[in-house]
CSV table of C-alpha atoms in Angstrom, one decimal:
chain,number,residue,atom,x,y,z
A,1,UNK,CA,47.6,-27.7,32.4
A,2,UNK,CA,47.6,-27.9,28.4
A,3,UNK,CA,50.4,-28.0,26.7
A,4,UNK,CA,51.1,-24.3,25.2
A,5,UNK,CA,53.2,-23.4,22.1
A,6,UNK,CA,54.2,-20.3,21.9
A,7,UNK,CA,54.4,-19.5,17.9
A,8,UNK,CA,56.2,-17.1,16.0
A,9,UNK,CA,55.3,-16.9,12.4
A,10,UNK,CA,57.5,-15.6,9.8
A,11,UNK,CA,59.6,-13.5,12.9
A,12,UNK,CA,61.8,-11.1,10.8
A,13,UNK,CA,64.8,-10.5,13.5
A,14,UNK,CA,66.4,-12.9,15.5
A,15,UNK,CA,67.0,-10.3,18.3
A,16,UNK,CA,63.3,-10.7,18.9
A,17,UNK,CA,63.7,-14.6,18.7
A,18,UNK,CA,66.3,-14.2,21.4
A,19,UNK,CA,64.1,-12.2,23.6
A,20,UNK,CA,61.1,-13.9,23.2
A,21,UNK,CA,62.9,-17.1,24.6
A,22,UNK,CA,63.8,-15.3,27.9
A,23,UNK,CA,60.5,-13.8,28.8
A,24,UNK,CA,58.9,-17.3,27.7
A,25,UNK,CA,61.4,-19.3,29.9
A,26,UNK,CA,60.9,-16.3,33.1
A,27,UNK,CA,57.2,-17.4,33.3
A,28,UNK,CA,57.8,-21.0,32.9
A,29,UNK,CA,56.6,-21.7,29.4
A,30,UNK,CA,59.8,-23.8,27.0
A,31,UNK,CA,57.8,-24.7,24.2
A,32,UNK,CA,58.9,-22.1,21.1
A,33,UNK,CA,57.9,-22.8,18.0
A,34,UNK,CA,59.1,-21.0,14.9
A,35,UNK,CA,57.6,-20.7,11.1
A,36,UNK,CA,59.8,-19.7,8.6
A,37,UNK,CA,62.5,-17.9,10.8
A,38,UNK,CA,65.5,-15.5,10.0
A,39,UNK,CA,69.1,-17.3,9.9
A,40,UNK,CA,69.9,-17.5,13.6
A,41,UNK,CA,73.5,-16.2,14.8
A,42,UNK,CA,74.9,-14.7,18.4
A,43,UNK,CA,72.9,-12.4,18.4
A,44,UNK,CA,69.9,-14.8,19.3
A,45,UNK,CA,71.4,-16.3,21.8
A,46,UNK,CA,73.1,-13.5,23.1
A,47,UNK,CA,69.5,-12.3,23.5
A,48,UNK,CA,68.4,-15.4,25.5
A,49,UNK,CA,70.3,-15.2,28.1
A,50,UNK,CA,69.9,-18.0,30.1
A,51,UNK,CA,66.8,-18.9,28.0
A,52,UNK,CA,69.4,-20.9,25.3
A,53,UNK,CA,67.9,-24.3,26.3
A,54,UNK,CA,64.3,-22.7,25.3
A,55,UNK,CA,65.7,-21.5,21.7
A,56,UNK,CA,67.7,-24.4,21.0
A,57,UNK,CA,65.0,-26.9,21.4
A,58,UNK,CA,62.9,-24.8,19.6
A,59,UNK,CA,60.8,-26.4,16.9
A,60,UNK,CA,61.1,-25.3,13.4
A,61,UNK,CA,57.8,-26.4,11.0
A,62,UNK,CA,55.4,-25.4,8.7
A,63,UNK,CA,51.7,-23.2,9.8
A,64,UNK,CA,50.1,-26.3,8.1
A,65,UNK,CA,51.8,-28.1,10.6
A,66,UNK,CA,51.5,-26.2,13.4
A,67,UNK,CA,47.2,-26.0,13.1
A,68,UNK,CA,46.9,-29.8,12.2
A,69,UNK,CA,48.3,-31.1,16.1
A,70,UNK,CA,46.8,-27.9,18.1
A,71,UNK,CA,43.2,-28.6,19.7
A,72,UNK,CA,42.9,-24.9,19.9
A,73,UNK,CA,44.6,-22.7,17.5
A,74,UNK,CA,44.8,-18.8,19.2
A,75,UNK,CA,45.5,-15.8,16.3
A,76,UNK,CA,47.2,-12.7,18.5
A,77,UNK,CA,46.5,-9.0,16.6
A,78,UNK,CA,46.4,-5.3,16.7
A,79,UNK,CA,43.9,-4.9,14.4
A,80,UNK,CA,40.6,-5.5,15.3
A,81,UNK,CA,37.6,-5.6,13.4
A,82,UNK,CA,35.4,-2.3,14.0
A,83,UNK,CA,32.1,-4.3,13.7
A,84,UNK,CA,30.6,-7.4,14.7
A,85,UNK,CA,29.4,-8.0,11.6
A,86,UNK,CA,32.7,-8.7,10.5
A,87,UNK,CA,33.9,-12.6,12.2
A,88,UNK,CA,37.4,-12.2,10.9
A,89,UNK,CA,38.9,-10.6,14.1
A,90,UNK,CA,35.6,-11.0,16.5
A,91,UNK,CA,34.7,-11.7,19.0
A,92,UNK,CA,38.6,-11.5,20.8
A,93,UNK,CA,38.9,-11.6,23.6
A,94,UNK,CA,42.1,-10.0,26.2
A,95,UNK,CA,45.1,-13.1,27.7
A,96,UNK,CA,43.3,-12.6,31.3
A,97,UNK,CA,39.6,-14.0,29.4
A,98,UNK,CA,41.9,-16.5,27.5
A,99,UNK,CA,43.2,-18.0,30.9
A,100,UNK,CA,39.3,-18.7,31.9
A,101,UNK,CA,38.2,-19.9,28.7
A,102,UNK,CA,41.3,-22.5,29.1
A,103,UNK,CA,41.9,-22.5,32.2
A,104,UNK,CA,40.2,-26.3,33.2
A,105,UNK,CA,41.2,-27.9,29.4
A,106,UNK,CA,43.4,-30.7,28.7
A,107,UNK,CA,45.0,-30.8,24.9
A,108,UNK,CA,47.3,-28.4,22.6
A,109,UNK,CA,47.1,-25.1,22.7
A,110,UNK,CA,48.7,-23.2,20.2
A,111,UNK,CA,49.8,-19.2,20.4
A,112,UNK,CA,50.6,-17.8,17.2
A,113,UNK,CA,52.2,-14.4,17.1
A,114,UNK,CA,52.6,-12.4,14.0
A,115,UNK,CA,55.4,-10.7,11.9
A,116,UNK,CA,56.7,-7.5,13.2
A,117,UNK,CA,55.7,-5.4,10.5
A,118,UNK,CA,52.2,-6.6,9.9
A,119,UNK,CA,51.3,-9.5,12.3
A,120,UNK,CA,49.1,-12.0,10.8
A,121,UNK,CA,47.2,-12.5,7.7
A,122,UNK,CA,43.5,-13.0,7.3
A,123,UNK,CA,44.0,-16.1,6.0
A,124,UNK,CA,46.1,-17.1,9.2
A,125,UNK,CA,43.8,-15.5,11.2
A,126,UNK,CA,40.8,-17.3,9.7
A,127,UNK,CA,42.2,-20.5,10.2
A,128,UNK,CA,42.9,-19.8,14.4
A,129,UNK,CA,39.5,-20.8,16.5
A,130,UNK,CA,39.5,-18.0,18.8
A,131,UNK,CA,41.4,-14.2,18.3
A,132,UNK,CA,43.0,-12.4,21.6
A,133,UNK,CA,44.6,-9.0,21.7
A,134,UNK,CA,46.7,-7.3,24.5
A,135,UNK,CA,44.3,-3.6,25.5
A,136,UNK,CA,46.9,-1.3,25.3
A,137,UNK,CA,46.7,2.1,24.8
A,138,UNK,CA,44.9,3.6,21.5
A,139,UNK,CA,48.1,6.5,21.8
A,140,UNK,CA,50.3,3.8,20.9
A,141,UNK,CA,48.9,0.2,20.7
A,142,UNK,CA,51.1,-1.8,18.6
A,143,UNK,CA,53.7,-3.7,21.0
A,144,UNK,CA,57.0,-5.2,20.1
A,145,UNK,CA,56.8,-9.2,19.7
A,146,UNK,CA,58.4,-10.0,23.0
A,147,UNK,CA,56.7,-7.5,25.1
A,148,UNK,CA,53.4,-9.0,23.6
A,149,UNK,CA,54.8,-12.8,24.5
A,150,UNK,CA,55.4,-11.6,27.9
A,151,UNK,CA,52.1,-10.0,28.7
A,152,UNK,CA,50.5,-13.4,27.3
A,153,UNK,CA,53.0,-15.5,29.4
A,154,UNK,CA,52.4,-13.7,32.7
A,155,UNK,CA,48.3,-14.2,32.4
A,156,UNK,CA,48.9,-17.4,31.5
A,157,UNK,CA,51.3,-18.8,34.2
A,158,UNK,CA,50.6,-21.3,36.6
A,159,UNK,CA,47.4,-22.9,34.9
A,160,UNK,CA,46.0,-25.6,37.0
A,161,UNK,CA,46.0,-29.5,35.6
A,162,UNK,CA,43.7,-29.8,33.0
A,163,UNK,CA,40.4,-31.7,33.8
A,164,UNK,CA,39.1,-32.7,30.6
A,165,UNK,CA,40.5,-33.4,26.5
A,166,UNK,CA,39.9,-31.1,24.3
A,167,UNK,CA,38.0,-32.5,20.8
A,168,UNK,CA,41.4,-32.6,18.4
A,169,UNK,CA,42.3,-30.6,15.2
A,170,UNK,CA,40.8,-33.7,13.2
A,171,UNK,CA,37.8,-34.3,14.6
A,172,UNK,CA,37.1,-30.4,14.3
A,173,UNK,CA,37.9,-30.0,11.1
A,174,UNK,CA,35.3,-33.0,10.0
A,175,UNK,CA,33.0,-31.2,12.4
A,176,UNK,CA,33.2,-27.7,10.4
A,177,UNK,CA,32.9,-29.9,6.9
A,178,UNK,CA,30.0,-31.7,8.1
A,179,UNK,CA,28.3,-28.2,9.3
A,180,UNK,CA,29.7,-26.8,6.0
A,181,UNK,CA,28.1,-29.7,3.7
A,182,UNK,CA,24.7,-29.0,5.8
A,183,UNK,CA,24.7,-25.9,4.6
A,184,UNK,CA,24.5,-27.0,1.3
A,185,UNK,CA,22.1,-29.8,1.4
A,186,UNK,CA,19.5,-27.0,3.5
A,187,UNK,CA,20.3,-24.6,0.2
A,188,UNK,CA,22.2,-21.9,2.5
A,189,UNK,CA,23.2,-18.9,0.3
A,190,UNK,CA,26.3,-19.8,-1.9
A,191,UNK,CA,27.7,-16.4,-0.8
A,192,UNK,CA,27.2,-16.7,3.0
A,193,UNK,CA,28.6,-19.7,3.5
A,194,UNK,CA,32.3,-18.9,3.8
A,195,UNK,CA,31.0,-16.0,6.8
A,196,UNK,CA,28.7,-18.7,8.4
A,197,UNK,CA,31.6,-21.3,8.2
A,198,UNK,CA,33.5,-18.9,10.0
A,199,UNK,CA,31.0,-17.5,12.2
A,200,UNK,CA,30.3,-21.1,13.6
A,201,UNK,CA,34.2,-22.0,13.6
A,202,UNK,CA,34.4,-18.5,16.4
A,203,UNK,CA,31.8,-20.3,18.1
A,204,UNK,CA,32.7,-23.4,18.8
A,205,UNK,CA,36.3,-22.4,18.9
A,206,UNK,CA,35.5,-20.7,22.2
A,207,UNK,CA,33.5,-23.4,23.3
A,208,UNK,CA,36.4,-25.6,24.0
A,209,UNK,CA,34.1,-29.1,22.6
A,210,UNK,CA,35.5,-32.6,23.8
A,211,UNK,CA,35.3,-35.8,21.9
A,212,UNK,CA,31.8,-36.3,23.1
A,213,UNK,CA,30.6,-33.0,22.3
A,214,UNK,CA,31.9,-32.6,19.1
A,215,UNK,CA,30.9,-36.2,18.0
A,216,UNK,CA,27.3,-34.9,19.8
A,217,UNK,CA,26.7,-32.2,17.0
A,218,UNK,CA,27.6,-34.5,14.2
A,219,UNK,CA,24.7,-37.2,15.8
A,220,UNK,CA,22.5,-33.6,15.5
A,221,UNK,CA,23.4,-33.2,12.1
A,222,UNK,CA,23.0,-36.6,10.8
A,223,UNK,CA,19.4,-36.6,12.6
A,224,UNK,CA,18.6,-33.2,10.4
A,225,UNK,CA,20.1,-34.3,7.5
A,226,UNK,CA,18.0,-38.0,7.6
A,227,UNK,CA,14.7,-36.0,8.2
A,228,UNK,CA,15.2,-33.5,5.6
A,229,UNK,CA,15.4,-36.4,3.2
A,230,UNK,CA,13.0,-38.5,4.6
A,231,UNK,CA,9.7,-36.2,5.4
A,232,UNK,CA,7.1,-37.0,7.3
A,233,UNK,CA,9.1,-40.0,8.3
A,234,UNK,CA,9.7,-40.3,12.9
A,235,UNK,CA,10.1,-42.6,14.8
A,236,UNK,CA,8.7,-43.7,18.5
A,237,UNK,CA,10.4,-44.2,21.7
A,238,UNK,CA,11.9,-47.6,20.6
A,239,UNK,CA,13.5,-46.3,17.6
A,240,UNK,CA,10.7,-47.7,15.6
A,241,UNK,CA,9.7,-46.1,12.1
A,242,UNK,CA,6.7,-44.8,11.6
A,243,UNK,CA,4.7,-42.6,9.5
A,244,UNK,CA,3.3,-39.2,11.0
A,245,UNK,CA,2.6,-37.5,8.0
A,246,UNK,CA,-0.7,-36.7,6.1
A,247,UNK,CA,-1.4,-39.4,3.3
């Protein structure tokens, strides 16, 4: 099973804190982490319950922090976008297609939950490999923070041992500037590069790459790269140069 954070950034009431703690701790999951909280009183742990060990040994660090150890990075919203065309908030997917996209993964996993007044930021957002949403009703689809925590706890308990390491936040991160510089050297549009970056961040975010496959890519990408620079130039079956182009 990987190891899931549950993530609250910015949470503006510690009631919610409090609550979040108990539903976490009533499906199993212990590991809270908190960006930028409220002072914590009573009331908190009044609203724990018998969840206090979960919000006392909750971690308080920075969203810098909290990306650069997750393998995977999950952004939780309302708001959807209304159009593909759009990779900001698509493709997302509902907690019951996160469990089989991580179901059989080994790593970090983080679950970042927005403020209660306006969730997460498109920066934030942008920076989380995949997007998941709770399908609630359009009459009234926004959910309070804990109720949302719960829903994700319940599809997520009881995952089975993971079978294989997820690539980690470092080796991604070289992967998407090493796709990013491509784009340069093959003269990609200056202004859809930030959209393709993301575009191919959604994609391989979902893909859950391991060490091997990530490092895979970048052997792809170096191979491209050579040959754009070196035209004409191949080389046989023995890994011996030759030229195969016209003279």
């Amino acid at each position: 099973m990987p190891q899931i954070d549950i993530v609250l950034v910015e949470p503006l009431y510690e009631g919610n804190i409090g609550f979040a703690a108990r539903v976490m701790k009533n499906f199993g999951f212990h590991n809270m982490v908190l960006v930028n909280p409220p002072k914590m009183t009573v009331e908190a742990t009044a609203r724990a319950s018998h969840a206090k060990d979960v919000l006392e040994a909750a971690e308080v660090v920075t969203l810098d922090e909290v990306f650069a150890r997750s393998n995977l990075a999950v952004a939780t919203t309302g708001g959807l976008s209304k159009s593909v065309s759009n990779p900001m908030r698509m493709p997302y997917y509902s907690p019951a297609e996160l469990r089989e996209m991580i179901h059989d993964v080994d790593g970090r996993i983080s679950i970042l939950f927005g403020r209660e007044n306006w969730g997460l930021n498109n920066e934030e957002i942008r920076r989380c490999d995949i997007v998941a949403t709770i399908p609630t009703s359009p009459e009234y689809p926004i959910m309070n923070i804990s109720h949302a925590i719960g829903v994700v706890c319940y599809e997520l308990a009881h995952l089975p041992r993971g079978e294989y390491m997820l690539a980690s936040r470092v080796e991604m991160d070289a992967l998407y500037a090493h796709f990013e510089r491509f784009l340069e050297g093959i003269g990609h549009p200056v202004e859809k590069r930030e959209t393709t970056i993301l575009l191919a961040k959604r994609v391989l975010g979902r893909t859950n790459l391991t060490v091997r496959e990530a490092s895979t890519i970048h052997g792809i990408l170096r191979r491209t790269e050579w040959h754009l620079k070196h035209p004409g130039v191949a080389y046989d079956d023995k890994g011996r140069e030759y030229w195969d182009g016209e003279e």
